[in-house]
PDB file of C-alpha atoms and ligand atoms in Angstrom:
ATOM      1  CA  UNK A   1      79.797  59.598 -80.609  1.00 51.00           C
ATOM      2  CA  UNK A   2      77.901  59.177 -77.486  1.00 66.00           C
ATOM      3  CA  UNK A   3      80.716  58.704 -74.934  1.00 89.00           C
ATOM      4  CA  UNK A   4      81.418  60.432 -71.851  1.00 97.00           C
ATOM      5  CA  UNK A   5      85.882  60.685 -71.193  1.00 98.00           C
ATOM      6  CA  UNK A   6      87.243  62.231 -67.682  1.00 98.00           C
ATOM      7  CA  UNK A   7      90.221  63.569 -68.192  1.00 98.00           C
ATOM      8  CA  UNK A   8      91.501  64.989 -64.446  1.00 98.00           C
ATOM      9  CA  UNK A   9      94.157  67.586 -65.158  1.00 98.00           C
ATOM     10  CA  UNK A  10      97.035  66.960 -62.921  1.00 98.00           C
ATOM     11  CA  UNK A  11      98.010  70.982 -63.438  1.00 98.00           C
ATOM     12  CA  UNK A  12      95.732  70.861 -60.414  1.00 98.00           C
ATOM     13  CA  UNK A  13      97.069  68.304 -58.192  1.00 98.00           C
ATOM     14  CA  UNK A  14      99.223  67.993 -55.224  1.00 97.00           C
ATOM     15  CA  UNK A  15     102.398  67.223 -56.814  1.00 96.00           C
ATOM     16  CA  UNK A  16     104.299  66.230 -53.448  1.00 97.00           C
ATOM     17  CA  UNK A  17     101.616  63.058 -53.729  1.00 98.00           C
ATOM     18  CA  UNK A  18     101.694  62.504 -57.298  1.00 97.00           C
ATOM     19  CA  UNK A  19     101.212  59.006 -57.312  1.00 98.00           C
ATOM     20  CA  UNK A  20      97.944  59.703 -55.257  1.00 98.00           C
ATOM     21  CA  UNK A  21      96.727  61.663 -57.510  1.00 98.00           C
ATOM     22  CA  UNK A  22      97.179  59.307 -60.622  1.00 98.00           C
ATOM     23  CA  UNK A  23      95.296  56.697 -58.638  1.00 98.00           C
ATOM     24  CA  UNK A  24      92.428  58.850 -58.091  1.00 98.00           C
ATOM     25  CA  UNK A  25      92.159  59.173 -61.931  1.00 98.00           C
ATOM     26  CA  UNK A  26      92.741  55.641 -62.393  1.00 98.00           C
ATOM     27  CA  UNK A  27      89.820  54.910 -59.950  1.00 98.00           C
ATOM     28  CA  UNK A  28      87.330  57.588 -61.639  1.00 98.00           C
ATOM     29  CA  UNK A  29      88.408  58.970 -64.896  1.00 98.00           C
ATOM     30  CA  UNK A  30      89.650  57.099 -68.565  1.00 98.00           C
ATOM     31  CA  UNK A  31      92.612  59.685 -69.243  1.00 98.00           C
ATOM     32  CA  UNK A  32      95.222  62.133 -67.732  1.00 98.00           C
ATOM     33  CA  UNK A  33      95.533  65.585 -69.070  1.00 98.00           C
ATOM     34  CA  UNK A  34      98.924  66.593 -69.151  1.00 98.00           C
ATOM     35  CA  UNK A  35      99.187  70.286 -68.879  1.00 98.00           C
ATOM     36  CA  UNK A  36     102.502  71.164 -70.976  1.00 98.00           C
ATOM     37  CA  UNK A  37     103.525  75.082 -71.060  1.00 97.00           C
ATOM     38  CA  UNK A  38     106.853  76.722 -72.264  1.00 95.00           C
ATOM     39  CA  UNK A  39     106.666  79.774 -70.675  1.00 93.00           C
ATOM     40  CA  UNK A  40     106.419  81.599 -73.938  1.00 91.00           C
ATOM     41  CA  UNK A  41     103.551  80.853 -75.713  1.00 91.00           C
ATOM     42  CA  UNK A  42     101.732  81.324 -72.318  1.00 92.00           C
ATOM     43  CA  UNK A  43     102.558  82.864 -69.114  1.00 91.00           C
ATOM     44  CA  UNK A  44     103.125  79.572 -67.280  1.00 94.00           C
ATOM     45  CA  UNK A  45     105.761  77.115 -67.175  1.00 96.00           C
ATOM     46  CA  UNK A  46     105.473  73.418 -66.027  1.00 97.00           C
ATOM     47  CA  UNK A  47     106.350  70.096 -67.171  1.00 95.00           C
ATOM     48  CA  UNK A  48     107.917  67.887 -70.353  1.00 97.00           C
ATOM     49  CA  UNK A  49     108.945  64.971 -71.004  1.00 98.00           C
ATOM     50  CA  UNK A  50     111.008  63.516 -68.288  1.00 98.00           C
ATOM     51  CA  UNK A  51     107.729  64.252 -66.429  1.00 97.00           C
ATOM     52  CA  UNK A  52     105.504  62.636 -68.752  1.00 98.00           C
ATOM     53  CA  UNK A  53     107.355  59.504 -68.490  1.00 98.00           C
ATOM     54  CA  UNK A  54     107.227  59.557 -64.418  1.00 98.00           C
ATOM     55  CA  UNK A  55     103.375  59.651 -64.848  1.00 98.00           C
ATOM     56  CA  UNK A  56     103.397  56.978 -67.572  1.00 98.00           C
ATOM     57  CA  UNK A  57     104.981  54.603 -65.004  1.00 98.00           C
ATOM     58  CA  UNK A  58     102.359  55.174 -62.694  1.00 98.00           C
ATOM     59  CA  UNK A  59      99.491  53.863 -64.975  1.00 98.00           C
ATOM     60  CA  UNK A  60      98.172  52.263 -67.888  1.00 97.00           C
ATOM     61  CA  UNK A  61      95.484  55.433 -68.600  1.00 98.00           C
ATOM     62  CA  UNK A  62      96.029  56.963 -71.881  1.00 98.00           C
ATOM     63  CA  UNK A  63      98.215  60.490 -71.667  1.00 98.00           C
ATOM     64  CA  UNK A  64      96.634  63.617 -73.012  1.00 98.00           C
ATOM     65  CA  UNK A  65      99.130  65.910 -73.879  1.00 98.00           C
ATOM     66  CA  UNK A  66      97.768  69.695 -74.568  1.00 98.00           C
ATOM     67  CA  UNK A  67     100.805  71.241 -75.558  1.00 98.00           C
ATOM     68  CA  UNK A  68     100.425  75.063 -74.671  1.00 97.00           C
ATOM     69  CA  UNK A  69     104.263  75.478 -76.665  1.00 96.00           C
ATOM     70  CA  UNK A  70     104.921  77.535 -79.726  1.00 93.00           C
ATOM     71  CA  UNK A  71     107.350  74.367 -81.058  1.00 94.00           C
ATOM     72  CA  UNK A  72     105.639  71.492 -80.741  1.00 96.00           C
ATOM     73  CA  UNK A  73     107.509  70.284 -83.699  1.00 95.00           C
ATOM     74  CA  UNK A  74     110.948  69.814 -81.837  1.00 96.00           C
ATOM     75  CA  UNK A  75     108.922  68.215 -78.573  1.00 98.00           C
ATOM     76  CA  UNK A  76     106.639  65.093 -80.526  1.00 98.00           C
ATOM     77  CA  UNK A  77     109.475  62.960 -80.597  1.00 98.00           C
ATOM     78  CA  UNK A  78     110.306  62.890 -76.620  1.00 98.00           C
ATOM     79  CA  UNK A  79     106.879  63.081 -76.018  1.00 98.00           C
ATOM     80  CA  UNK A  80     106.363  60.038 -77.795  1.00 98.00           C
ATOM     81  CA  UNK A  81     109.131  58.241 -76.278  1.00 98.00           C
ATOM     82  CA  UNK A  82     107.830  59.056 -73.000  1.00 98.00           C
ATOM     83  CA  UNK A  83     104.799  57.193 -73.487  1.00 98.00           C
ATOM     84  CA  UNK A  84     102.457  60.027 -74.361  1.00 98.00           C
ATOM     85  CA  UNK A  85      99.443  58.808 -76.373  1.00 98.00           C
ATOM     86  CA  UNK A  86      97.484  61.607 -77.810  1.00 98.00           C
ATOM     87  CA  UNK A  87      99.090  65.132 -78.528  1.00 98.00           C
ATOM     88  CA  UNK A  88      97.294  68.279 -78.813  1.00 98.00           C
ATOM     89  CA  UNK A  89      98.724  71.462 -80.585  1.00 97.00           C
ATOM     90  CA  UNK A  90      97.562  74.857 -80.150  1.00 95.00           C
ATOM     91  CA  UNK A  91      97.107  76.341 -83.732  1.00 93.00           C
ATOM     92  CA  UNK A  92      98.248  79.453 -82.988  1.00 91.00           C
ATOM     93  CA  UNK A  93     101.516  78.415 -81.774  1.00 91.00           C
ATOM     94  CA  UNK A  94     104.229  80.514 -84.007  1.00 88.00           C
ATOM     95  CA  UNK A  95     105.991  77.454 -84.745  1.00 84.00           C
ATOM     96  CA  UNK A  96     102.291  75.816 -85.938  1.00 83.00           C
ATOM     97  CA  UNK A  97     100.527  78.890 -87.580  1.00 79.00           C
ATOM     98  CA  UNK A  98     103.591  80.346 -88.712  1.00 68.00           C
ATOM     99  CA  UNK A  99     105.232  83.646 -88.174  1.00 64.00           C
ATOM    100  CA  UNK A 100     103.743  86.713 -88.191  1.00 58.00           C
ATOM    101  CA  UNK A 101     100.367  85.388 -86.739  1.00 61.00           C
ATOM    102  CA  UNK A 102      98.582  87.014 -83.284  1.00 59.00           C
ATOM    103  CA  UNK A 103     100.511  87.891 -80.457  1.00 58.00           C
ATOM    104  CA  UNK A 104     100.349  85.364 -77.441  1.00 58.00           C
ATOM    105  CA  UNK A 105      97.398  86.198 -75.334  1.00 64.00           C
ATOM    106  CA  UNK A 106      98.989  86.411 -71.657  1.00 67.00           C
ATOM    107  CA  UNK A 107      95.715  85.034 -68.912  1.00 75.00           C
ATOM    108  CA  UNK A 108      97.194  85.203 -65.583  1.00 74.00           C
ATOM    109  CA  UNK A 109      96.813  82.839 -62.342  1.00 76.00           C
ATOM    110  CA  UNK A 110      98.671  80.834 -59.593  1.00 70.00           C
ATOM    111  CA  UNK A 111     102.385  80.385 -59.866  1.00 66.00           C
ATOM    112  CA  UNK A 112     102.866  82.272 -62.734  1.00 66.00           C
ATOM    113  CA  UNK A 113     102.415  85.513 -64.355  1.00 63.00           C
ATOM    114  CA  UNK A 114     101.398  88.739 -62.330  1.00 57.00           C
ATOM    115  CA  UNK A 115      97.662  90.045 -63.059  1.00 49.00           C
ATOM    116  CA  UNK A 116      98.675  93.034 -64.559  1.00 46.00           C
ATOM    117  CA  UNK A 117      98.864  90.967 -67.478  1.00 45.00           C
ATOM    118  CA  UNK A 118      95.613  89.960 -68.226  1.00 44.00           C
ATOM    119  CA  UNK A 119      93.285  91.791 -70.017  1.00 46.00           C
ATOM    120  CA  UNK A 120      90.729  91.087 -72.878  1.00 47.00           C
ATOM    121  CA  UNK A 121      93.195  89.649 -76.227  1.00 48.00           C
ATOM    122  CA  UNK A 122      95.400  92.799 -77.695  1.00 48.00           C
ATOM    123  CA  UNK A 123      93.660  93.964 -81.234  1.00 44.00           C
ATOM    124  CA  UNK A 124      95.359  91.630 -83.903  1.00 48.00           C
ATOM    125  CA  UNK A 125      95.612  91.739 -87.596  1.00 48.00           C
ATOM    126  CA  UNK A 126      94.006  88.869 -88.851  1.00 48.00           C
ATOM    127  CA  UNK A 127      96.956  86.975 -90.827  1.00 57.00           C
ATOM    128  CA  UNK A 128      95.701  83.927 -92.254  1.00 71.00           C
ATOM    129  CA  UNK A 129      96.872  80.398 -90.406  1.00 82.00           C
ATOM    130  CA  UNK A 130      99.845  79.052 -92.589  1.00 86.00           C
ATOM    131  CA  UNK A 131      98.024  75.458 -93.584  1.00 88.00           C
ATOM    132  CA  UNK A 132     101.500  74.195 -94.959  1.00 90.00           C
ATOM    133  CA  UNK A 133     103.106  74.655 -91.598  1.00 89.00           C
ATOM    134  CA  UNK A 134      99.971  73.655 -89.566  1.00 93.00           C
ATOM    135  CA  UNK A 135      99.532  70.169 -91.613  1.00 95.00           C
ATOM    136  CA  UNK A 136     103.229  69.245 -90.980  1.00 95.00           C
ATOM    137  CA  UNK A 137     102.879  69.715 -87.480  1.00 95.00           C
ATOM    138  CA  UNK A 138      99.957  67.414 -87.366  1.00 97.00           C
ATOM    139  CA  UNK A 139     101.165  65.172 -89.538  1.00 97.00           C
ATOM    140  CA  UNK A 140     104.608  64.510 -87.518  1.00 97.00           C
ATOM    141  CA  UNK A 141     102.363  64.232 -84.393  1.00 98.00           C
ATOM    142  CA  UNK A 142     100.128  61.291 -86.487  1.00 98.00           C
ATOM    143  CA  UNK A 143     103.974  59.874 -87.572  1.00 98.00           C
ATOM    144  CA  UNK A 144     105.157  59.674 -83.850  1.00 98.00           C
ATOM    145  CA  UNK A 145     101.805  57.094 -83.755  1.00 98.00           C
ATOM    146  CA  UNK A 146     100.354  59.324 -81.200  1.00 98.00           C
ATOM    147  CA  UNK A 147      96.554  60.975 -81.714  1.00 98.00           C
ATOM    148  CA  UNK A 148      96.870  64.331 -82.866  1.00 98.00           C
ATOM    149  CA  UNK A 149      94.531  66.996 -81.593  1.00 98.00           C
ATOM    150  CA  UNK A 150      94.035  70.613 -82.205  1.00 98.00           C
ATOM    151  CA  UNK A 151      93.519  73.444 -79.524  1.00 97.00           C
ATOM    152  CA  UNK A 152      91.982  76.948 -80.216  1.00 95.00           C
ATOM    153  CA  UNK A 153      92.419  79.753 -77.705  1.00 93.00           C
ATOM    154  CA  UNK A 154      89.021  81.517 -77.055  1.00 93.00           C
ATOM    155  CA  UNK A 155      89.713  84.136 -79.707  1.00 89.00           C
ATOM    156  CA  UNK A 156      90.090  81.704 -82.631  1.00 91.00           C
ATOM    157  CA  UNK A 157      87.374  80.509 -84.478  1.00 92.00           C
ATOM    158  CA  UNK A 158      86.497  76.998 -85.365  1.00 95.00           C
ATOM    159  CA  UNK A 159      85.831  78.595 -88.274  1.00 92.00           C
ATOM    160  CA  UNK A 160      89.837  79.468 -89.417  1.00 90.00           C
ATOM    161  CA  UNK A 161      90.749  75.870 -89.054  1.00 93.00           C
ATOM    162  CA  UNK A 162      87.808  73.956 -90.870  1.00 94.00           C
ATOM    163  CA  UNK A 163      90.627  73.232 -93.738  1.00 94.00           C
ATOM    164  CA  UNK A 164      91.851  70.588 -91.314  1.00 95.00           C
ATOM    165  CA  UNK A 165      89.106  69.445 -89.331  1.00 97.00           C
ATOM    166  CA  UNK A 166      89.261  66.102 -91.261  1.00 96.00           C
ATOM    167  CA  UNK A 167      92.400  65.022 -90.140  1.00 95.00           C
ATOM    168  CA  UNK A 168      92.607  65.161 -86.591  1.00 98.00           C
ATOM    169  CA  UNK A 169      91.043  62.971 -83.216  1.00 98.00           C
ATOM    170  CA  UNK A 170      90.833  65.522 -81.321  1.00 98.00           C
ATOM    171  CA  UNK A 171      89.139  69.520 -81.472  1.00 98.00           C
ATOM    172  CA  UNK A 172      89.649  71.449 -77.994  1.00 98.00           C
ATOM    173  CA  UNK A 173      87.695  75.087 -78.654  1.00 98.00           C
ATOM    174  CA  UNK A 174      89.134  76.307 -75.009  1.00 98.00           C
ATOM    175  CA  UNK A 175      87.163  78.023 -72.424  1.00 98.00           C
ATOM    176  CA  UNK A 176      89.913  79.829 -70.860  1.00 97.00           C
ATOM    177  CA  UNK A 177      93.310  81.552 -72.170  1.00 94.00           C
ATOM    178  CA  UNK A 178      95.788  78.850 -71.851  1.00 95.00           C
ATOM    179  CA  UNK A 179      98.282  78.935 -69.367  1.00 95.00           C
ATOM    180  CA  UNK A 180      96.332  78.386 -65.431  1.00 96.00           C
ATOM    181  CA  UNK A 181      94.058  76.321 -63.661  1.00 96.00           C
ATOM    182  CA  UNK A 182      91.048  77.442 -61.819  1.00 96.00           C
ATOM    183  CA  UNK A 183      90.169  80.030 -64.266  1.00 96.00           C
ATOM    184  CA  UNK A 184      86.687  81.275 -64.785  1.00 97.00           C
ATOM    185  CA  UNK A 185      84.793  79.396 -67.175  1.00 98.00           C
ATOM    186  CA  UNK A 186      83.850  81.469 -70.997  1.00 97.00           C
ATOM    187  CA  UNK A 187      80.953  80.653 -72.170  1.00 97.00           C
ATOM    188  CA  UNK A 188      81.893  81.962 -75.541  1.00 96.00           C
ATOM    189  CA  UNK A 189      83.273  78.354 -76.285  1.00 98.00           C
ATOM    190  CA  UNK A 190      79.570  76.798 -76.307  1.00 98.00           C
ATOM    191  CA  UNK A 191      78.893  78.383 -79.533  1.00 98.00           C
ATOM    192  CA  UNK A 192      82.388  77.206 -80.618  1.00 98.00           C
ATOM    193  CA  UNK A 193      81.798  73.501 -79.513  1.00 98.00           C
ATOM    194  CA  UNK A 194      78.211  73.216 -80.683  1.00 98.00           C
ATOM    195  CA  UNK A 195      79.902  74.315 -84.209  1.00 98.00           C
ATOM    196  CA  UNK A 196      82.242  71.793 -84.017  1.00 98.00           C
ATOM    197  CA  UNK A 197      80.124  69.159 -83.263  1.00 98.00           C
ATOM    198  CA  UNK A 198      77.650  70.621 -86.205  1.00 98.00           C
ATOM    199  CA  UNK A 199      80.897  70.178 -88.093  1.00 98.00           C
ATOM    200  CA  UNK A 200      81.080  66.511 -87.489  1.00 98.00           C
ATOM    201  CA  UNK A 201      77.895  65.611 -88.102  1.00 97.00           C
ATOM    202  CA  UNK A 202      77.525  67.392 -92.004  1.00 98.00           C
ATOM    203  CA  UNK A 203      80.950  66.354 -92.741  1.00 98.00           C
ATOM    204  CA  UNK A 204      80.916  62.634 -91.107  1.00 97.00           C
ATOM    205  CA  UNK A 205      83.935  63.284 -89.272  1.00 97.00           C
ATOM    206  CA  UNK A 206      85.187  61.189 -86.282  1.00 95.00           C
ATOM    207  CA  UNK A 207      86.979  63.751 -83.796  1.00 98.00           C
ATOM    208  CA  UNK A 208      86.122  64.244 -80.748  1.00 98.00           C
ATOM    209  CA  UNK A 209      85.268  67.190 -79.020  1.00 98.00           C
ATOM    210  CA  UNK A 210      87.196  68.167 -75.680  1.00 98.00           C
ATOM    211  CA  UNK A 211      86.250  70.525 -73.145  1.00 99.00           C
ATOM    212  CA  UNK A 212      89.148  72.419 -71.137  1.00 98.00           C
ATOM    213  CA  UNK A 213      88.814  75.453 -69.196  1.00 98.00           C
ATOM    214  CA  UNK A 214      86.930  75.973 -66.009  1.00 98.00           C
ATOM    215  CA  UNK A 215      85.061  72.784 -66.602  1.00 98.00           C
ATOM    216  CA  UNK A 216      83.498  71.663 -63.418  1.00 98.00           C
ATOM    217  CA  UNK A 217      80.199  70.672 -61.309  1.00 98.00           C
ATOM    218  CA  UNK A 218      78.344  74.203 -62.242  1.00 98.00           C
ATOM    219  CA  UNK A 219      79.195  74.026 -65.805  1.00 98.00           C
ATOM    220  CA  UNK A 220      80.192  70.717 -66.973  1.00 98.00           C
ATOM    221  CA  UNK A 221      76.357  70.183 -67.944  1.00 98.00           C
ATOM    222  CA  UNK A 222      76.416  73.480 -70.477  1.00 98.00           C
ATOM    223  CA  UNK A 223      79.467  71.493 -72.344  1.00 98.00           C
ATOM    224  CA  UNK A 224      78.365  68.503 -72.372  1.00 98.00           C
ATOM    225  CA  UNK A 225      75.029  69.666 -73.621  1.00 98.00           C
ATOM    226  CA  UNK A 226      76.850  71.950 -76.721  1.00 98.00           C
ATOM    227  CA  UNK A 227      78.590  68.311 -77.919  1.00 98.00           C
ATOM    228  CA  UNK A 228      81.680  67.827 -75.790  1.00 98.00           C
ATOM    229  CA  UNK A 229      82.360  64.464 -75.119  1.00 98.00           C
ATOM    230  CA  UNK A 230      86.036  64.652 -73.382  1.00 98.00           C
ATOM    231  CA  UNK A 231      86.083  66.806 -70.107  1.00 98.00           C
ATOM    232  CA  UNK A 232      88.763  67.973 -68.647  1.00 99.00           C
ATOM    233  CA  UNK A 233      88.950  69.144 -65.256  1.00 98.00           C
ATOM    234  CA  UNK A 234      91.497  70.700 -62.673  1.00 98.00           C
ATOM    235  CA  UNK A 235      90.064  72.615 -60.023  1.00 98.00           C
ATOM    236  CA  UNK A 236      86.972  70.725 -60.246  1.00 98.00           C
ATOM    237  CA  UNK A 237      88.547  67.473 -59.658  1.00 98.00           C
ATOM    238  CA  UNK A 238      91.450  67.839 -57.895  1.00 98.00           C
ATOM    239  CA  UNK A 239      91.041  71.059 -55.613  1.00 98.00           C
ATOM    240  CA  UNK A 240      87.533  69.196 -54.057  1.00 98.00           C
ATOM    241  CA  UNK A 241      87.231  67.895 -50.472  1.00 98.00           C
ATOM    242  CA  UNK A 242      87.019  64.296 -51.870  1.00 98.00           C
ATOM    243  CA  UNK A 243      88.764  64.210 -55.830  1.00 98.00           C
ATOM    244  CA  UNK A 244      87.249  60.214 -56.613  1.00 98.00           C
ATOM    245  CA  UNK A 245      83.728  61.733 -55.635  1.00 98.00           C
ATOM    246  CA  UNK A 246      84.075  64.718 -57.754  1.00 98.00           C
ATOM    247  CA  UNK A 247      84.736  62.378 -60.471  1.00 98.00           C
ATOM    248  CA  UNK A 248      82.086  60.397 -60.084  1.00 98.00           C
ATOM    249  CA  UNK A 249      79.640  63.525 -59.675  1.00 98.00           C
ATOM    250  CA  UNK A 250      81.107  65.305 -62.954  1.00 98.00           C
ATOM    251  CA  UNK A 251      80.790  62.005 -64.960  1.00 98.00           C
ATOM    252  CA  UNK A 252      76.916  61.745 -63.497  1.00 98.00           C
ATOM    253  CA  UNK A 253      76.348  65.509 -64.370  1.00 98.00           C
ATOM    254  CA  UNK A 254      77.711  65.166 -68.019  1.00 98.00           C
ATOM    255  CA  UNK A 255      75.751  61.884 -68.580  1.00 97.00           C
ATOM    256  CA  UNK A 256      72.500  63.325 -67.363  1.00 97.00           C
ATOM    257  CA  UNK A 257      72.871  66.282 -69.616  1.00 97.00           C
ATOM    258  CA  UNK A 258      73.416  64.434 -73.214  1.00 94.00           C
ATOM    259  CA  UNK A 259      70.875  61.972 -71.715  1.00 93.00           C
ATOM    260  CA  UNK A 260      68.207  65.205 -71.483  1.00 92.00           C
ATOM    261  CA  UNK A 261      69.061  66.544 -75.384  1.00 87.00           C
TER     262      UNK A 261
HETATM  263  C1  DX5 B 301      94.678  75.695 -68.863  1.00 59.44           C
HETATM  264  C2  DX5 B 301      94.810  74.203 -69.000  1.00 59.44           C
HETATM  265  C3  DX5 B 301      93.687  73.451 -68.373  1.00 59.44           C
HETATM  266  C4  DX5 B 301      93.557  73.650 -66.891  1.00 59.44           C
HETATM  267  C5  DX5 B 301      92.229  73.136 -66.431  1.00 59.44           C
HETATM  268  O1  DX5 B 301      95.672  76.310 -69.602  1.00 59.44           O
HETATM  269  O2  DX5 B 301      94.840  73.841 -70.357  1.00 59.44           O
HETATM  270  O3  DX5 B 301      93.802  72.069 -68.665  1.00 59.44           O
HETATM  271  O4  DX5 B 301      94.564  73.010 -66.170  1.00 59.44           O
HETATM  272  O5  DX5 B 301      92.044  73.503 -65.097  1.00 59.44           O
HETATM  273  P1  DX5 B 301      90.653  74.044 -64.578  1.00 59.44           P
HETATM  274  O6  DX5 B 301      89.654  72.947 -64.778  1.00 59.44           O
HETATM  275  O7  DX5 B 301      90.884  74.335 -63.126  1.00 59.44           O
HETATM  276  O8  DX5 B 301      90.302  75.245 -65.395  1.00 59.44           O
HETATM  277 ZN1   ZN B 302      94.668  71.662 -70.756  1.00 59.44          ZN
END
């Protein structure tokens, strides 16, 4: 794999001019992330599918969904229909890990949840992910004909998931808590990404490896460098003086650094 996908986050955007924005990503980037929260499994709510479909009529890029829900399940369907082309579950979801598994980990930020709730992750008991359940889930997201990708929250380890590694597109080892844009960016996930691209390479598998979280100019080359191949970007595209020329810049950056390994 030796590609280089933009994938603007449109959490990020002006959405009085969202039309604008989805130009600027069909100018300078080769998807849209779609940012989809329920409020519940994080501390954020915004958009499904009636909005998916909106931005599907305004281009032909493929449609990221990262779906930051605990019931992804009930959701693949609509998504699908809305013209969503690759969906990403969070593993631990409840309805995707099963019951019983970690508490949600609340990370705070714009529009949403007050900062009194963040904090480093509450101590858990380690409760093993429910494979059974987590299989179905991707497996209904491969029968809806979409990609199927799987997101870790920073305190999950590629590690707990290697039963499935082989059967997705898509690993996303996040660099934030789920749930807000223009978060600061943890450079615990390099160690996570670098394993999941050492992953790959012993095992032959085709994923690829997405970067989400506080991925911009300062850091994009650190991700890029570890093995991601799919950046995703809010702040760092969208909240810039000039969003095509960020684009362009972040696309340079991640080129230059796989081009120096
Ligand atoms: C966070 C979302 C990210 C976020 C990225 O929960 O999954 O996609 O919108 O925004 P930045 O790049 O600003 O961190
Ligand atoms: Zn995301």
């Amino acid at each position: 794999v030796s590609q280089v996908v933009l994938a603007p986050s449109l959490l990020s955007a002006d959405w009085s001019r969202l039309a604008e924005a989805v130009a600027i990503a069909e100018k300078g980037a080769d998807w849209i992330h779609l940012d989809v929260m329920d409020g519940q499994f994080v501390p954020n709510l915004t958009f499904g599918p009636v909005i998916a479909r909106a931005v599907r009529q305004l281009t032909r890029l493929p449609i990221d969904a990262h779906l930051m829900i605990h019931d992804p399940l009930e959701f693949v369907s609509a998504f699908r229909e809305a013209g969503v082309d690759h969906m990403t579950v969070h593993v631990e979801a409840r309805g995707v890990c099963g019951p019983g598994w970690r508490a949600p980990v609340r990370s705070h930020g714009e529009g949403g949840a007050s900062p009194q709730d963040a904090g480093a992750p509450a101590p858990h008991d380690a409760h093993a992910i429910d494979l059974g359940a987590l299989r179905r889930t991707l497996a209904a997201v491969r029968a809806s004909g979409a990609g199927v990708g799987i997101a870790l929250r920073p305190d999950t380890k590629l590690s707990e998931i290697e039963a499935v590694l082989g059967e997705v597109e898509l690993v996303l080892p996040m660099s934030v808590y789920p749930g807000f844009s223009g978060q600061a960016f943890r450079p615990e996930a390099l160690q996570e990404i670098r394993a999941a691209a050492d992953w790959r390479k012993i095992h032959g598998a085709r994923y690829l490896i997405q970067a989400d979280g506080g991925v911009a100019a300062d850091t994009i080359a650190s991700v890029s460098k570890a093995g991601a191949e799919v950046f995703v970007s809010g702040h760092g595209v969208y909240r810039q003086v000039d969003p095509l020329a960020a684009l362009q810049d972040l696309r340079r950056r991640a080129v230059a650094a796989r081009n120096a390994l």
